PDB file of C-alpha atoms and ligand atoms in Angstrom:
ATOM      1  CA  MET L   7      -0.063  39.020   0.544  1.00  0.00           C
ATOM      2  CA  SER L   8       2.449  37.416  -1.262  1.00  0.00           C
ATOM      3  CA  ARG L   9       1.730  35.510  -4.637  1.00  0.00           C
ATOM      4  CA  ILE L  10       0.398  31.847  -4.704  1.00  0.00           C
ATOM      5  CA  ARG L  11       2.688  30.087  -7.028  1.00  0.00           C
ATOM      6  CA  LEU L  12       0.991  27.818  -9.627  1.00  0.00           C
ATOM      7  CA  GLY L  13       2.749  23.899  -9.491  1.00  0.00           C
ATOM      8  CA  VAL L  14       0.772  22.578 -13.021  1.00  0.00           C
ATOM      9  CA  ASN L  15       0.320  18.806 -13.294  1.00  0.00           C
ATOM     10  CA  ILE L  16       0.858  17.167 -16.645  1.00  0.00           C
ATOM     11  CA  ASP L  17       0.199  13.959 -15.485  1.00  0.00           C
ATOM     12  CA  HIS L  18      -2.698  13.596 -18.228  1.00  0.00           C
ATOM     13  CA  VAL L  19      -0.924  14.711 -21.059  1.00  0.00           C
ATOM     14  CA  ALA L  20       0.656  10.873 -20.519  1.00  0.00           C
ATOM     15  CA  THR L  21      -2.874   9.448 -20.089  1.00  0.00           C
ATOM     16  CA  ILE L  22      -4.271  10.416 -23.091  1.00  0.00           C
ATOM     17  CA  ARG L  23      -0.810   9.466 -24.902  1.00  0.00           C
ATOM     18  CA  ASN L  24      -1.402   6.415 -22.646  1.00  0.00           C
ATOM     19  CA  ALA L  25      -4.267   5.808 -24.376  1.00  0.00           C
ATOM     20  CA  ARG L  26      -3.102   4.508 -28.217  1.00  0.00           C
ATOM     21  CA  GLY L  27      -0.177   3.402 -26.836  1.00  0.00           C
ATOM     22  CA  GLU L  28       1.958   6.002 -28.731  1.00  0.00           C
ATOM     23  CA  ASN L  29       4.549   8.977 -27.975  1.00  0.00           C
ATOM     24  CA  TYR L  30       2.541  11.823 -27.902  1.00  0.00           C
ATOM     25  CA  PRO L  31       1.130  13.688 -27.129  1.00  0.00           C
ATOM     26  CA  SER L  32       4.423  14.701 -24.894  1.00  0.00           C
ATOM     27  CA  PRO L  33       4.462  15.137 -21.420  1.00  0.00           C
ATOM     28  CA  LEU L  34       8.188  16.877 -22.006  1.00  0.00           C
ATOM     29  CA  ARG L  35       6.048  19.207 -24.202  1.00  0.00           C
ATOM     30  CA  ALA L  36       3.586  20.329 -21.772  1.00  0.00           C
ATOM     31  CA  ALA L  37       5.781  20.832 -19.038  1.00  0.00           C
ATOM     32  CA  LEU L  38       8.184  23.363 -21.365  1.00  0.00           C
ATOM     33  CA  ILE L  39       5.433  25.640 -22.596  1.00  0.00           C
ATOM     34  CA  ALA L  40       3.616  25.095 -19.164  1.00  0.00           C
ATOM     35  CA  GLN L  41       7.268  26.753 -17.602  1.00  0.00           C
ATOM     36  CA  LYS L  42       7.505  28.936 -20.387  1.00  0.00           C
ATOM     37  CA  THR L  43       3.992  30.603 -20.187  1.00  0.00           C
ATOM     38  CA  GLY L  44       4.812  31.134 -16.224  1.00  0.00           C
ATOM     39  CA  ALA L  45       4.153  28.060 -13.847  1.00  0.00           C
ATOM     40  CA  ASP L  46       6.130  27.636 -10.779  1.00  0.00           C
ATOM     41  CA  SER L  47       6.872  24.112 -10.921  1.00  0.00           C
ATOM     42  CA  ILE L  48       5.793  21.060 -12.937  1.00  0.00           C
ATOM     43  CA  THR L  49       3.966  18.181 -11.215  1.00  0.00           C
ATOM     44  CA  ILE L  50       3.937  14.113 -12.256  1.00  0.00           C
ATOM     45  CA  HIS L  51       2.941  11.031 -10.150  1.00  0.00           C
ATOM     46  CA  LEU L  52       4.723   8.215 -11.137  1.00  0.00           C
ATOM     47  CA  ARG L  53       2.439   5.825 -10.035  1.00  0.00           C
ATOM     48  CA  GLU L  54       2.510   2.492  -9.354  1.00  0.00           C
ATOM     49  CA  ASP L  55       0.882   0.948 -12.141  1.00  0.00           C
ATOM     50  CA  ARG L  56       2.206   3.827 -14.386  1.00  0.00           C
ATOM     51  CA  ARG L  57      -1.000   4.269 -15.962  1.00  0.00           C
ATOM     52  CA  HIS L  58       0.270   8.215 -16.847  1.00  0.00           C
ATOM     53  CA  ILE L  59       3.921   8.866 -15.934  1.00  0.00           C
ATOM     54  CA  LYS L  60       6.735   6.475 -16.953  1.00  0.00           C
ATOM     55  CA  ASP L  61       9.589   6.001 -15.330  1.00  0.00           C
ATOM     56  CA  SER L  62      11.032   7.193 -19.096  1.00  0.00           C
ATOM     57  CA  ASP L  63       8.886  10.609 -18.555  1.00  0.00           C
ATOM     58  CA  LEU L  64      10.651  11.363 -15.229  1.00  0.00           C
ATOM     59  CA  LYS L  65      14.443  11.070 -16.627  1.00  0.00           C
ATOM     60  CA  ILE L  66      13.237  13.053 -19.528  1.00  0.00           C
ATOM     61  CA  ILE L  67      11.584  15.889 -17.804  1.00  0.00           C
ATOM     62  CA  MET L  68      14.372  16.504 -15.289  1.00  0.00           C
ATOM     63  CA  ALA L  69      17.008  16.424 -17.591  1.00  0.00           C
ATOM     64  CA  ASN L  70      14.952  19.297 -19.722  1.00  0.00           C
ATOM     65  CA  LEU L  71      13.699  21.551 -16.404  1.00  0.00           C
ATOM     66  CA  LYS L  72      14.469  24.086 -15.462  1.00  0.00           C
ATOM     67  CA  ILE L  73      11.578  24.996 -12.878  1.00  0.00           C
ATOM     68  CA  PRO L  74      11.542  22.656  -9.786  1.00  0.00           C
ATOM     69  CA  LEU L  75      10.320  19.074 -10.473  1.00  0.00           C
ATOM     70  CA  ASN L  76       7.316  18.104  -7.767  1.00  0.00           C
ATOM     71  CA  LEU L  77       7.618  14.597  -8.272  1.00  0.00           C
ATOM     72  CA  GLU L  78       4.436  12.781  -6.355  1.00  0.00           C
ATOM     73  CA  ILE L  79       4.943   9.360  -4.760  1.00  0.00           C
ATOM     74  CA  ALA L  80       3.708   6.242  -2.611  1.00  0.00           C
ATOM     75  CA  ALA L  81       5.176   5.638   0.330  1.00  0.00           C
ATOM     76  CA  THR L  82       7.494   2.627  -0.620  1.00  0.00           C
ATOM     77  CA  GLN L  83      11.070   0.601  -1.091  1.00  0.00           C
ATOM     78  CA  GLU L  84      10.241   1.302  -4.941  1.00  0.00           C
ATOM     79  CA  MET L  85       9.592   4.731  -5.319  1.00  0.00           C
ATOM     80  CA  GLN L  86      12.291   5.624  -2.253  1.00  0.00           C
ATOM     81  CA  ARG L  87      14.911   3.951  -4.296  1.00  0.00           C
ATOM     82  CA  ILE L  88      13.211   6.028  -7.701  1.00  0.00           C
ATOM     83  CA  ALA L  89      13.601  10.040  -5.681  1.00  0.00           C
ATOM     84  CA  LEU L  90      16.904   8.483  -4.135  1.00  0.00           C
ATOM     85  CA  LYS L  91      18.377   8.229  -7.899  1.00  0.00           C
ATOM     86  CA  ASN L  92      16.550  10.959  -9.084  1.00  0.00           C
ATOM     87  CA  LYS L  93      16.691  14.085  -7.221  1.00  0.00           C
ATOM     88  CA  PRO L  94      13.498  15.782  -8.126  1.00  0.00           C
ATOM     89  CA  PRO L  95      14.070  19.340  -5.963  1.00  0.00           C
ATOM     90  CA  TYR L  96      10.025  18.809  -4.819  1.00  0.00           C
ATOM     91  CA  ILE L  97       8.247  15.481  -3.543  1.00  0.00           C
ATOM     92  CA  CYS L  98       5.120  14.985  -2.581  1.00  0.00           C
ATOM     93  CA  ILE L  99       3.783  11.712  -0.037  1.00  0.00           C
ATOM     94  CA  VAL L 100       0.254   9.941  -1.539  1.00  0.00           C
ATOM     95  CA  PRO L 101      -1.423   7.316  -0.509  1.00  0.00           C
ATOM     96  CA  GLU L 102      -1.793   5.245  -3.337  1.00  0.00           C
ATOM     97  CA  ARG L 103      -4.190   2.378  -4.495  1.00  0.00           C
ATOM     98  CA  ARG L 104      -4.521   0.437  -7.335  1.00  0.00           C
ATOM     99  CA  LYS L 105      -7.440   0.520  -8.395  1.00  0.00           C
ATOM    100  CA  GLU L 106      -8.997   4.205  -7.230  1.00  0.00           C
ATOM    101  CA  ILE L 107      -9.537   6.502  -9.839  1.00  0.00           C
ATOM    102  CA  THR L 108      -7.671   9.408  -8.223  1.00  0.00           C
ATOM    103  CA  THR L 109      -5.740  10.306  -4.784  1.00  0.00           C
ATOM    104  CA  GLU L 110      -9.146   9.955  -3.169  1.00  0.00           C
ATOM    105  CA  GLY L 111      -7.674  11.188  -0.372  1.00  0.00           C
ATOM    106  CA  GLY L 112      -5.119  12.598   2.441  1.00  0.00           C
ATOM    107  CA  LEU L 113      -2.427  10.188   4.010  1.00  0.00           C
ATOM    108  CA  ASN L 114      -2.877   8.012   6.907  1.00  0.00           C
ATOM    109  CA  LEU L 115       0.064   9.465   8.909  1.00  0.00           C
ATOM    110  CA  ASN L 116      -0.099   6.519  11.280  1.00  0.00           C
ATOM    111  CA  TYR L 117       0.355   3.619   8.844  1.00  0.00           C
ATOM    112  CA  ARG L 118       3.992   2.587   8.856  1.00  0.00           C
ATOM    113  CA  LYS L 119       4.890   5.585  10.364  1.00  0.00           C
ATOM    114  CA  ASN L 120       8.555   4.476  11.204  1.00  0.00           C
ATOM    115  CA  PHE L 121       9.037   4.018   7.541  1.00  0.00           C
ATOM    116  CA  LEU L 122       7.349   7.410   6.677  1.00  0.00           C
ATOM    117  CA  LYS L 123       9.521   9.140   9.262  1.00  0.00           C
ATOM    118  CA  LYS L 124      12.631   7.268   7.807  1.00  0.00           C
ATOM    119  CA  LEU L 125      11.320   7.945   4.125  1.00  0.00           C
ATOM    120  CA  ILE L 126      10.874  11.834   5.301  1.00  0.00           C
ATOM    121  CA  PHE L 127      14.784  11.743   6.725  1.00  0.00           C
ATOM    122  CA  ASN L 128      15.983  10.157   3.618  1.00  0.00           C
ATOM    123  CA  LEU L 129      14.564  11.959   1.062  1.00  0.00           C
ATOM    124  CA  LYS L 130      15.483  15.433   2.626  1.00  0.00           C
ATOM    125  CA  LYS L 131      18.871  14.014   2.842  1.00  0.00           C
ATOM    126  CA  ASN L 132      18.688  14.213  -0.933  1.00  0.00           C
ATOM    127  CA  ASN L 133      18.412  17.338  -0.912  1.00  0.00           C
ATOM    128  CA  SER L 134      14.168  16.924  -2.082  1.00  0.00           C
ATOM    129  CA  ARG L 135      12.043  19.238  -0.225  1.00  0.00           C
ATOM    130  CA  VAL L 136       9.087  16.715   1.117  1.00  0.00           C
ATOM    131  CA  SER L 137       5.347  18.083   1.182  1.00  0.00           C
ATOM    132  CA  LEU L 138       2.380  15.501   3.053  1.00  0.00           C
ATOM    133  CA  PHE L 139      -0.344  15.546   0.944  1.00  0.00           C
ATOM    134  CA  ILE L 140      -3.149  15.231   3.907  1.00  0.00           C
ATOM    135  CA  GLU L 141      -6.432  16.073   4.689  1.00  0.00           C
ATOM    136  CA  PRO L 142      -7.437  19.224   6.482  1.00  0.00           C
ATOM    137  CA  SER L 143      -7.398  18.347   9.896  1.00  0.00           C
ATOM    138  CA  LEU L 144      -5.114  19.583  12.479  1.00  0.00           C
ATOM    139  CA  LYS L 145      -4.460  15.840  13.884  1.00  0.00           C
ATOM    140  CA  ASP L 146      -2.352  15.391  11.035  1.00  0.00           C
ATOM    141  CA  ILE L 147      -0.946  18.848  10.622  1.00  0.00           C
ATOM    142  CA  LYS L 148       0.633  18.155  14.262  1.00  0.00           C
ATOM    143  CA  THR L 149       1.995  14.557  12.667  1.00  0.00           C
ATOM    144  CA  ALA L 150       3.157  15.956   9.933  1.00  0.00           C
ATOM    145  CA  LYS L 151       5.254  18.204  11.747  1.00  0.00           C
ATOM    146  CA  GLN L 152       6.334  15.717  14.000  1.00  0.00           C
ATOM    147  CA  LEU L 153       7.454  13.247  11.008  1.00  0.00           C
ATOM    148  CA  ASN L 154       9.524  17.127   9.895  1.00  0.00           C
ATOM    149  CA  ALA L 155       7.955  17.601   6.901  1.00  0.00           C
ATOM    150  CA  ASP L 156       9.121  20.558   5.519  1.00  0.00           C
ATOM    151  CA  CYS L 157       5.503  21.121   3.361  1.00  0.00           C
ATOM    152  CA  VAL L 158       2.087  19.800   3.522  1.00  0.00           C
ATOM    153  CA  GLU L 159      -0.366  19.909   0.786  1.00  0.00           C
ATOM    154  CA  ILE L 160      -3.950  20.157   1.706  1.00  0.00           C
ATOM    155  CA  HIS L 161      -6.505  17.308  -0.150  1.00  0.00           C
ATOM    156  CA  THR L 162      -8.791  20.513  -1.319  1.00  0.00           C
ATOM    157  CA  GLY L 163     -11.527  16.938  -3.162  1.00  0.00           C
ATOM    158  CA  ARG L 164     -14.039  17.571  -0.598  1.00  0.00           C
ATOM    159  CA  LEU L 165     -14.596  21.335  -0.928  1.00  0.00           C
ATOM    160  CA  CYS L 166     -14.331  21.311  -4.818  1.00  0.00           C
ATOM    161  CA  ASN L 167     -16.592  18.273  -5.172  1.00  0.00           C
ATOM    162  CA  LEU L 168     -19.015  20.566  -2.696  1.00  0.00           C
ATOM    163  CA  ILE L 169     -18.238  23.157  -4.919  1.00  0.00           C
ATOM    164  CA  ASN L 170     -19.431  21.303  -8.315  1.00  0.00           C
ATOM    165  CA  LEU L 171     -22.117  20.317  -6.488  1.00  0.00           C
ATOM    166  CA  GLY L 172     -23.611  23.848  -5.535  1.00  0.00           C
ATOM    167  CA  LYS L 173     -23.068  22.206  -2.096  1.00  0.00           C
ATOM    168  CA  LYS L 174     -22.844  24.670   0.275  1.00  0.00           C
ATOM    169  CA  TYR L 175     -19.230  24.485   1.124  1.00  0.00           C
ATOM    170  CA  LYS L 176     -18.064  27.385   3.714  1.00  0.00           C
ATOM    171  CA  LYS L 177     -18.217  24.701   6.968  1.00  0.00           C
ATOM    172  CA  GLU L 178     -14.805  23.024   4.600  1.00  0.00           C
ATOM    173  CA  ILE L 179     -13.500  26.308   3.652  1.00  0.00           C
ATOM    174  CA  VAL L 180     -13.573  26.852   7.360  1.00  0.00           C
ATOM    175  CA  ARG L 181     -11.337  23.276   8.200  1.00  0.00           C
ATOM    176  CA  ILE L 182      -8.477  24.421   5.474  1.00  0.00           C
ATOM    177  CA  LYS L 183      -8.278  27.768   6.646  1.00  0.00           C
ATOM    178  CA  LYS L 184      -7.798  25.942  10.290  1.00  0.00           C
ATOM    179  CA  ALA L 185      -5.498  23.803   9.338  1.00  0.00           C
ATOM    180  CA  ALA L 186      -3.899  26.349   7.071  1.00  0.00           C
ATOM    181  CA  HIS L 187      -3.561  28.425   9.913  1.00  0.00           C
ATOM    182  CA  LEU L 188      -1.234  25.766  12.175  1.00  0.00           C
ATOM    183  CA  GLY L 189       0.421  24.454   9.239  1.00  0.00           C
ATOM    184  CA  ASN L 190       1.849  28.064   9.252  1.00  0.00           C
ATOM    185  CA  LYS L 191       2.470  28.471  12.531  1.00  0.00           C
ATOM    186  CA  ILE L 192       4.512  25.301  13.336  1.00  0.00           C
ATOM    187  CA  GLY L 193       6.424  26.161  10.462  1.00  0.00           C
ATOM    188  CA  LEU L 194       5.296  24.260   7.916  1.00  0.00           C
ATOM    189  CA  GLU L 195       4.932  25.402   4.105  1.00  0.00           C
ATOM    190  CA  VAL L 196       1.603  24.744   3.232  1.00  0.00           C
ATOM    191  CA  HIS L 197      -0.047  23.818   0.048  1.00  0.00           C
ATOM    192  CA  ALA L 198      -3.121  22.912  -1.892  1.00  0.00           C
ATOM    193  CA  GLY L 199      -4.155  20.620  -5.023  1.00  0.00           C
ATOM    194  CA  HIS L 200      -7.148  18.523  -5.531  1.00  0.00           C
ATOM    195  CA  GLY L 201     -10.231  18.857  -8.069  1.00  0.00           C
ATOM    196  CA  LEU L 202      -9.311  22.773  -8.594  1.00  0.00           C
ATOM    197  CA  THR L 203     -11.355  24.351 -11.240  1.00  0.00           C
ATOM    198  CA  TYR L 204     -11.616  27.994 -12.745  1.00  0.00           C
ATOM    199  CA  ARG L 205     -14.067  28.310  -9.787  1.00  0.00           C
ATOM    200  CA  SER L 206     -12.574  26.285  -7.271  1.00  0.00           C
ATOM    201  CA  ALA L 207      -9.534  28.095  -7.461  1.00  0.00           C
ATOM    202  CA  LYS L 208     -11.240  31.706  -7.415  1.00  0.00           C
ATOM    203  CA  ILE L 209     -12.501  30.485  -3.594  1.00  0.00           C
ATOM    204  CA  LEU L 210      -9.309  28.895  -2.040  1.00  0.00           C
ATOM    205  CA  SER L 211      -7.094  31.605  -3.166  1.00  0.00           C
ATOM    206  CA  SER L 212      -9.176  34.144  -0.206  1.00  0.00           C
ATOM    207  CA  VAL L 213      -7.834  31.677   2.642  1.00  0.00           C
ATOM    208  CA  LYS L 214      -4.359  33.030   3.816  1.00  0.00           C
ATOM    209  CA  GLY L 215      -1.639  31.155   3.788  1.00  0.00           C
ATOM    210  CA  ILE L 216      -1.344  28.456   1.109  1.00  0.00           C
ATOM    211  CA  LYS L 217       2.000  29.139  -0.625  1.00  0.00           C
ATOM    212  CA  GLU L 218       1.150  26.914  -3.769  1.00  0.00           C
ATOM    213  CA  PHE L 219      -1.508  24.997  -5.973  1.00  0.00           C
ATOM    214  CA  ASN L 220      -0.945  22.056  -7.747  1.00  0.00           C
ATOM    215  CA  ILE L 221      -3.425  21.818 -10.371  1.00  0.00           C
ATOM    216  CA  GLY L 222      -3.934  19.061 -13.300  1.00  0.00           C
ATOM    217  CA  HIS L 223      -6.737  17.356 -14.398  1.00  0.00           C
ATOM    218  CA  PHE L 224      -8.996  19.952 -14.959  1.00  0.00           C
ATOM    219  CA  LEU L 225      -6.367  22.287 -16.319  1.00  0.00           C
ATOM    220  CA  ILE L 226      -5.006  19.775 -18.979  1.00  0.00           C
ATOM    221  CA  GLY L 227      -9.207  19.160 -19.361  1.00  0.00           C
ATOM    222  CA  GLU L 228      -9.366  23.165 -20.656  1.00  0.00           C
ATOM    223  CA  SER L 229      -6.444  23.142 -23.157  1.00  0.00           C
ATOM    224  CA  ILE L 230      -8.103  21.217 -25.091  1.00  0.00           C
ATOM    225  CA  PHE L 231     -10.740  24.138 -26.485  1.00  0.00           C
ATOM    226  CA  GLU L 232      -8.147  26.807 -24.591  1.00  0.00           C
ATOM    227  CA  GLY L 233      -4.885  25.639 -25.611  1.00  0.00           C
ATOM    228  CA  LEU L 234      -2.085  25.139 -22.292  1.00  0.00           C
ATOM    229  CA  ASN L 235      -0.838  29.012 -22.349  1.00  0.00           C
ATOM    230  CA  LYS L 236      -4.721  30.340 -22.229  1.00  0.00           C
ATOM    231  CA  THR L 237      -5.744  27.744 -19.312  1.00  0.00           C
ATOM    232  CA  ILE L 238      -2.484  28.631 -17.314  1.00  0.00           C
ATOM    233  CA  ARG L 239      -2.181  32.298 -17.901  1.00  0.00           C
ATOM    234  CA  LYS L 240      -5.884  32.399 -16.404  1.00  0.00           C
ATOM    235  CA  PHE L 241      -4.882  30.152 -13.544  1.00  0.00           C
ATOM    236  CA  ARG L 242      -2.852  32.726 -12.866  1.00  0.00           C
ATOM    237  CA  LYS L 243      -4.710  35.545 -13.016  1.00  0.00           C
ATOM    238  CA  ILE L 244      -7.491  34.074 -10.770  1.00  0.00           C
ATOM    239  CA  ILE L 245      -5.289  33.131  -7.891  1.00  0.00           C
ATOM    240  CA  SER L 246      -2.974  36.385  -7.965  1.00  0.00           C
ATOM    241  CA  ARG L 247      -4.545  37.263  -5.172  1.00  0.00           C
TER     242      ARG L 247
HETATM  243  N1  LIG C  14      -1.637  17.317  -5.858  1.00  0.00           N
HETATM  244  C1  LIG C  14      -1.747  16.113  -5.329  1.00  0.00           C
HETATM  245  C2  LIG C  14      -1.114  15.578  -3.967  1.00  0.00           C
HETATM  246  C3  LIG C  14      -2.142  15.374  -6.442  1.00  0.00           C
HETATM  247  O1  LIG C  14      -2.235  14.047  -5.779  1.00  0.00           O
HETATM  248  C4  LIG C  14      -3.426  15.497  -7.870  1.00  0.00           C
HETATM  249  C5  LIG C  14      -3.972  14.710  -8.581  1.00  0.00           C
HETATM  250  O2  LIG C  14      -2.317  13.783  -9.377  1.00  0.00           O
HETATM  251  C6  LIG C  14      -3.274  17.129  -7.630  1.00  0.00           C
HETATM  252  C7  LIG C  14      -2.635  17.749  -6.966  1.00  0.00           C
HETATM  253  C8  LIG C  14      -3.488  17.475  -8.505  1.00  0.00           C
HETATM  254  O3  LIG C  14      -5.249  16.949  -8.886  1.00  0.00           O
HETATM  255  P1  LIG C  14      -6.188  17.654 -10.348  1.00  0.00           P
HETATM  256  O4  LIG C  14      -5.625  16.438 -11.698  1.00  0.00           O
HETATM  257  O5  LIG C  14      -7.083  16.614 -10.104  1.00  0.00           O
HETATM  258  O6  LIG C  14      -6.324  18.786 -10.029  1.00  0.00           O
END
């Protein structure tokens, strides 16, 4: 079986920095440690309200990182302009609502579908790999293909909630398995992310056909106690099947 790639999301290093309006802790420093420790890519989400990552973070991380940067953006004109200018190797298009605490669900692929299609076209033409963050729905997988995305990232929030609450999660795993299977069958690269912990990452790693996990909040939180190196190494081990 192929190795699952680990994308490390460092947004919450910026959250801690911004809480005090200082210039530390540095997201770039976190990105470089993650790179050295074996992360396959670094993810940052430049939100419309800039609540964690800022434009200056994007610039400095792009300039210094050797592994691919995965930029998460909402499907807006402003983010299109920024992505086209900065040319991150990977882009993941995500839904965004100002008042949400985090990205609460997958994209609505039927909302401003023509703009979404054009956005994907423009980003791909600019040499970025384009992924769509979606629910594990067969319909959305098919639509992602029609929109000509390279990849889909399956939102694992529901699965992780069920696991965290000690509830039955088998049905959700089956939903994810079916979505991953269809994605692979029709030529999409399948990724997964949101809410993953050591336990849920381990459970999810048994699903065939998922090539990349993107993990942030738990990983950064755990690093407070264990350090970034150790936490990344532990995730690496857990997801190596
Ligand atoms: N993947 C996507 C597309 C996301 O939007 C997020 C959250 O920003 C993650 C993965 C990481 O989720 P978490 O921070 O809960 O690990």
